[in-house]
């Protein structure tokens, strides 16, 4: 961590205000599926088996991703894990400093070098 960097404490409302990227991932996966299928057909017809195989791998990955995305979307927005997963406990910042003093940790907080030497 850099000197002078402040650690922002979490509010605990993140699960309530979080937005899921599943719809964006769905459309990107559909886009990738379409282009991979097009590339597979085009390269196979032009006698480029290496590129056709690469497009086939991308196609398989995109279709698997589509399956994972639809599975998670069907779980719904209120999906909660099972009883074996502990409840979310927000970080209260215990054991950490919330910010560093401006003087590098000195109690005075200011610089000790003369004003002519300041950058």
PDB file of C-alpha atoms in Angstrom:
ATOM      1  CA  UNK A   1       0.000   0.000   0.000  1.00  0.00           C
ATOM      2  CA  UNK A   2       1.293   3.462  -0.861  1.00  0.00           C
ATOM      3  CA  UNK A   3       1.994   6.030   1.789  1.00  0.00           C
ATOM      4  CA  UNK A   4      -0.868   8.459   2.128  1.00  0.00           C
ATOM      5  CA  UNK A   5      -3.379   6.039   0.613  1.00  0.00           C
ATOM      6  CA  UNK A   6      -6.653   5.964   2.487  1.00  0.00           C
ATOM      7  CA  UNK A   7      -8.548   2.726   3.029  1.00  0.00           C
ATOM      8  CA  UNK A   8     -12.226   3.382   2.470  1.00  0.00           C
ATOM      9  CA  UNK A   9     -14.405   1.524   4.918  1.00  0.00           C
ATOM     10  CA  UNK A  10     -17.207  -0.464   3.400  1.00  0.00           C
ATOM     11  CA  UNK A  11     -20.725   0.565   4.237  1.00  0.00           C
ATOM     12  CA  UNK A  12     -22.202  -2.921   4.346  1.00  0.00           C
ATOM     13  CA  UNK A  13     -24.863  -2.033   1.753  1.00  0.00           C
ATOM     14  CA  UNK A  14     -22.918  -3.512  -1.168  1.00  0.00           C
ATOM     15  CA  UNK A  15     -25.085  -6.642  -1.558  1.00  0.00           C
ATOM     16  CA  UNK A  16     -28.186  -4.437  -1.721  1.00  0.00           C
ATOM     17  CA  UNK A  17     -26.796  -1.916  -4.197  1.00  0.00           C
ATOM     18  CA  UNK A  18     -24.698  -4.294  -6.318  1.00  0.00           C
ATOM     19  CA  UNK A  19     -25.555  -4.690  -9.999  1.00  0.00           C
ATOM     20  CA  UNK A  20     -25.085  -8.019 -11.692  1.00  0.00           C
ATOM     21  CA  UNK A  21     -23.156  -8.121 -14.987  1.00  0.00           C
ATOM     22  CA  UNK A  22     -24.986 -11.273 -16.118  1.00  0.00           C
ATOM     23  CA  UNK A  23     -27.028  -9.575 -18.848  1.00  0.00           C
ATOM     24  CA  UNK A  24     -23.930  -7.964 -20.297  1.00  0.00           C
ATOM     25  CA  UNK A  25     -22.106 -11.298 -20.115  1.00  0.00           C
ATOM     26  CA  UNK A  26     -25.067 -12.980 -21.804  1.00  0.00           C
ATOM     27  CA  UNK A  27     -24.974 -10.620 -24.783  1.00  0.00           C
ATOM     28  CA  UNK A  28     -21.188 -10.776 -25.058  1.00  0.00           C
ATOM     29  CA  UNK A  29     -21.390 -14.552 -25.005  1.00  0.00           C
ATOM     30  CA  UNK A  30     -24.087 -14.565 -27.709  1.00  0.00           C
ATOM     31  CA  UNK A  31     -21.898 -12.205 -29.781  1.00  0.00           C
ATOM     32  CA  UNK A  32     -18.881 -14.467 -29.291  1.00  0.00           C
ATOM     33  CA  UNK A  33     -20.905 -17.549 -30.170  1.00  0.00           C
ATOM     34  CA  UNK A  34     -22.109 -15.990 -33.412  1.00  0.00           C
ATOM     35  CA  UNK A  35     -18.619 -14.863 -34.489  1.00  0.00           C
ATOM     36  CA  UNK A  36     -16.985 -18.137 -33.474  1.00  0.00           C
ATOM     37  CA  UNK A  37     -19.573 -20.081 -35.465  1.00  0.00           C
ATOM     38  CA  UNK A  38     -19.051 -17.805 -38.462  1.00  0.00           C
ATOM     39  CA  UNK A  39     -15.258 -18.192 -38.173  1.00  0.00           C
ATOM     40  CA  UNK A  40     -15.520 -21.960 -37.826  1.00  0.00           C
ATOM     41  CA  UNK A  41     -17.616 -22.273 -40.991  1.00  0.00           C
ATOM     42  CA  UNK A  42     -15.547 -19.751 -42.979  1.00  0.00           C
ATOM     43  CA  UNK A  43     -12.177 -21.268 -42.076  1.00  0.00           C
ATOM     44  CA  UNK A  44     -13.411 -24.828 -42.594  1.00  0.00           C
ATOM     45  CA  UNK A  45     -14.691 -23.947 -46.085  1.00  0.00           C
ATOM     46  CA  UNK A  46     -11.393 -22.249 -47.020  1.00  0.00           C
ATOM     47  CA  UNK A  47      -9.216 -25.160 -45.922  1.00  0.00           C
ATOM     48  CA  UNK A  48      -7.711 -23.617 -42.777  1.00  0.00           C
ATOM     49  CA  UNK A  49      -8.066 -26.425 -40.198  1.00  0.00           C
ATOM     50  CA  UNK A  50      -5.905 -24.727 -37.537  1.00  0.00           C
ATOM     51  CA  UNK A  51      -7.989 -21.569 -37.506  1.00  0.00           C
ATOM     52  CA  UNK A  52     -11.186 -23.626 -37.681  1.00  0.00           C
ATOM     53  CA  UNK A  53     -10.064 -25.575 -34.590  1.00  0.00           C
ATOM     54  CA  UNK A  54      -9.305 -22.332 -32.756  1.00  0.00           C
ATOM     55  CA  UNK A  55     -12.775 -21.030 -33.594  1.00  0.00           C
ATOM     56  CA  UNK A  56     -14.260 -24.341 -32.452  1.00  0.00           C
ATOM     57  CA  UNK A  57     -12.537 -23.965 -29.062  1.00  0.00           C
ATOM     58  CA  UNK A  58     -13.864 -20.415 -28.709  1.00  0.00           C
ATOM     59  CA  UNK A  59     -17.309 -21.647 -29.730  1.00  0.00           C
ATOM     60  CA  UNK A  60     -17.287 -24.365 -27.065  1.00  0.00           C
ATOM     61  CA  UNK A  61     -16.168 -21.875 -24.401  1.00  0.00           C
ATOM     62  CA  UNK A  62     -18.882 -19.395 -25.403  1.00  0.00           C
ATOM     63  CA  UNK A  63     -21.599 -22.068 -25.331  1.00  0.00           C
ATOM     64  CA  UNK A  64     -20.451 -23.300 -21.895  1.00  0.00           C
ATOM     65  CA  UNK A  65     -20.453 -19.697 -20.680  1.00  0.00           C
ATOM     66  CA  UNK A  66     -23.990 -19.283 -22.018  1.00  0.00           C
ATOM     67  CA  UNK A  67     -25.044 -22.321 -20.000  1.00  0.00           C
ATOM     68  CA  UNK A  68     -23.464 -20.985 -16.810  1.00  0.00           C
ATOM     69  CA  UNK A  69     -25.031 -17.564 -17.332  1.00  0.00           C
ATOM     70  CA  UNK A  70     -28.535 -18.924 -17.912  1.00  0.00           C
ATOM     71  CA  UNK A  71     -28.180 -21.207 -14.866  1.00  0.00           C
ATOM     72  CA  UNK A  72     -27.233 -18.258 -12.670  1.00  0.00           C
ATOM     73  CA  UNK A  73     -29.948 -16.032 -14.125  1.00  0.00           C
ATOM     74  CA  UNK A  74     -32.571 -18.681 -13.388  1.00  0.00           C
ATOM     75  CA  UNK A  75     -31.457 -18.792  -9.761  1.00  0.00           C
ATOM     76  CA  UNK A  76     -32.943 -15.335  -9.432  1.00  0.00           C
ATOM     77  CA  UNK A  77     -31.821 -12.116  -7.795  1.00  0.00           C
ATOM     78  CA  UNK A  78     -32.506 -13.338  -4.260  1.00  0.00           C
ATOM     79  CA  UNK A  79     -30.366 -16.490  -4.458  1.00  0.00           C
ATOM     80  CA  UNK A  80     -28.722 -17.308  -1.158  1.00  0.00           C
ATOM     81  CA  UNK A  81     -26.131 -20.013  -0.618  1.00  0.00           C
ATOM     82  CA  UNK A  82     -26.863 -23.010   1.597  1.00  0.00           C
ATOM     83  CA  UNK A  83     -26.647 -23.240   5.362  1.00  0.00           C
ATOM     84  CA  UNK A  84     -23.016 -24.317   5.234  1.00  0.00           C
ATOM     85  CA  UNK A  85     -21.933 -20.869   3.942  1.00  0.00           C
ATOM     86  CA  UNK A  86     -21.633 -18.264   6.723  1.00  0.00           C
ATOM     87  CA  UNK A  87     -23.582 -15.020   6.511  1.00  0.00           C
ATOM     88  CA  UNK A  88     -21.998 -11.909   5.034  1.00  0.00           C
ATOM     89  CA  UNK A  89     -20.252  -9.865   7.669  1.00  0.00           C
ATOM     90  CA  UNK A  90     -19.225  -6.363   6.527  1.00  0.00           C
ATOM     91  CA  UNK A  91     -15.692  -5.180   7.151  1.00  0.00           C
ATOM     92  CA  UNK A  92     -15.676  -2.790  10.082  1.00  0.00           C
ATOM     93  CA  UNK A  93     -12.050  -1.773   9.571  1.00  0.00           C
ATOM     94  CA  UNK A  94     -10.875  -3.266  12.860  1.00  0.00           C
ATOM     95  CA  UNK A  95      -7.139  -3.692  13.043  1.00  0.00           C
ATOM     96  CA  UNK A  96      -6.488  -1.259  10.197  1.00  0.00           C
ATOM     97  CA  UNK A  97      -5.821   2.424  10.134  1.00  0.00           C
ATOM     98  CA  UNK A  98      -8.453   4.394   8.294  1.00  0.00           C
ATOM     99  CA  UNK A  99      -5.881   6.768   6.890  1.00  0.00           C
ATOM    100  CA  UNK A 100      -2.296   7.802   7.294  1.00  0.00           C
ATOM    101  CA  UNK A 101      -1.108  11.029   8.793  1.00  0.00           C
ATOM    102  CA  UNK A 102       0.157  13.573   6.282  1.00  0.00           C
ATOM    103  CA  UNK A 103       3.620  13.723   7.853  1.00  0.00           C
ATOM    104  CA  UNK A 104       4.432  10.067   7.322  1.00  0.00           C
ATOM    105  CA  UNK A 105       3.017   9.021  10.665  1.00  0.00           C
ATOM    106  CA  UNK A 106       4.409  11.822  12.820  1.00  0.00           C
ATOM    107  CA  UNK A 107       1.975  13.120  15.440  1.00  0.00           C
ATOM    108  CA  UNK A 108       2.340  16.710  14.227  1.00  0.00           C
ATOM    109  CA  UNK A 109       0.940  15.730  10.859  1.00  0.00           C
ATOM    110  CA  UNK A 110       2.919  18.317   8.905  1.00  0.00           C
ATOM    111  CA  UNK A 111       6.217  18.382   7.091  1.00  0.00           C
ATOM    112  CA  UNK A 112       9.383  19.145   8.991  1.00  0.00           C
ATOM    113  CA  UNK A 113      11.538  20.347   6.098  1.00  0.00           C
ATOM    114  CA  UNK A 114      11.816  24.098   5.494  1.00  0.00           C
ATOM    115  CA  UNK A 115       9.420  25.720   3.013  1.00  0.00           C
ATOM    116  CA  UNK A 116      12.257  26.362   0.518  1.00  0.00           C
ATOM    117  CA  UNK A 117      12.842  22.624   0.084  1.00  0.00           C
ATOM    118  CA  UNK A 118       9.222  21.621  -0.496  1.00  0.00           C
ATOM    119  CA  UNK A 119       8.380  20.369  -3.998  1.00  0.00           C
TER     120      UNK A 119
END
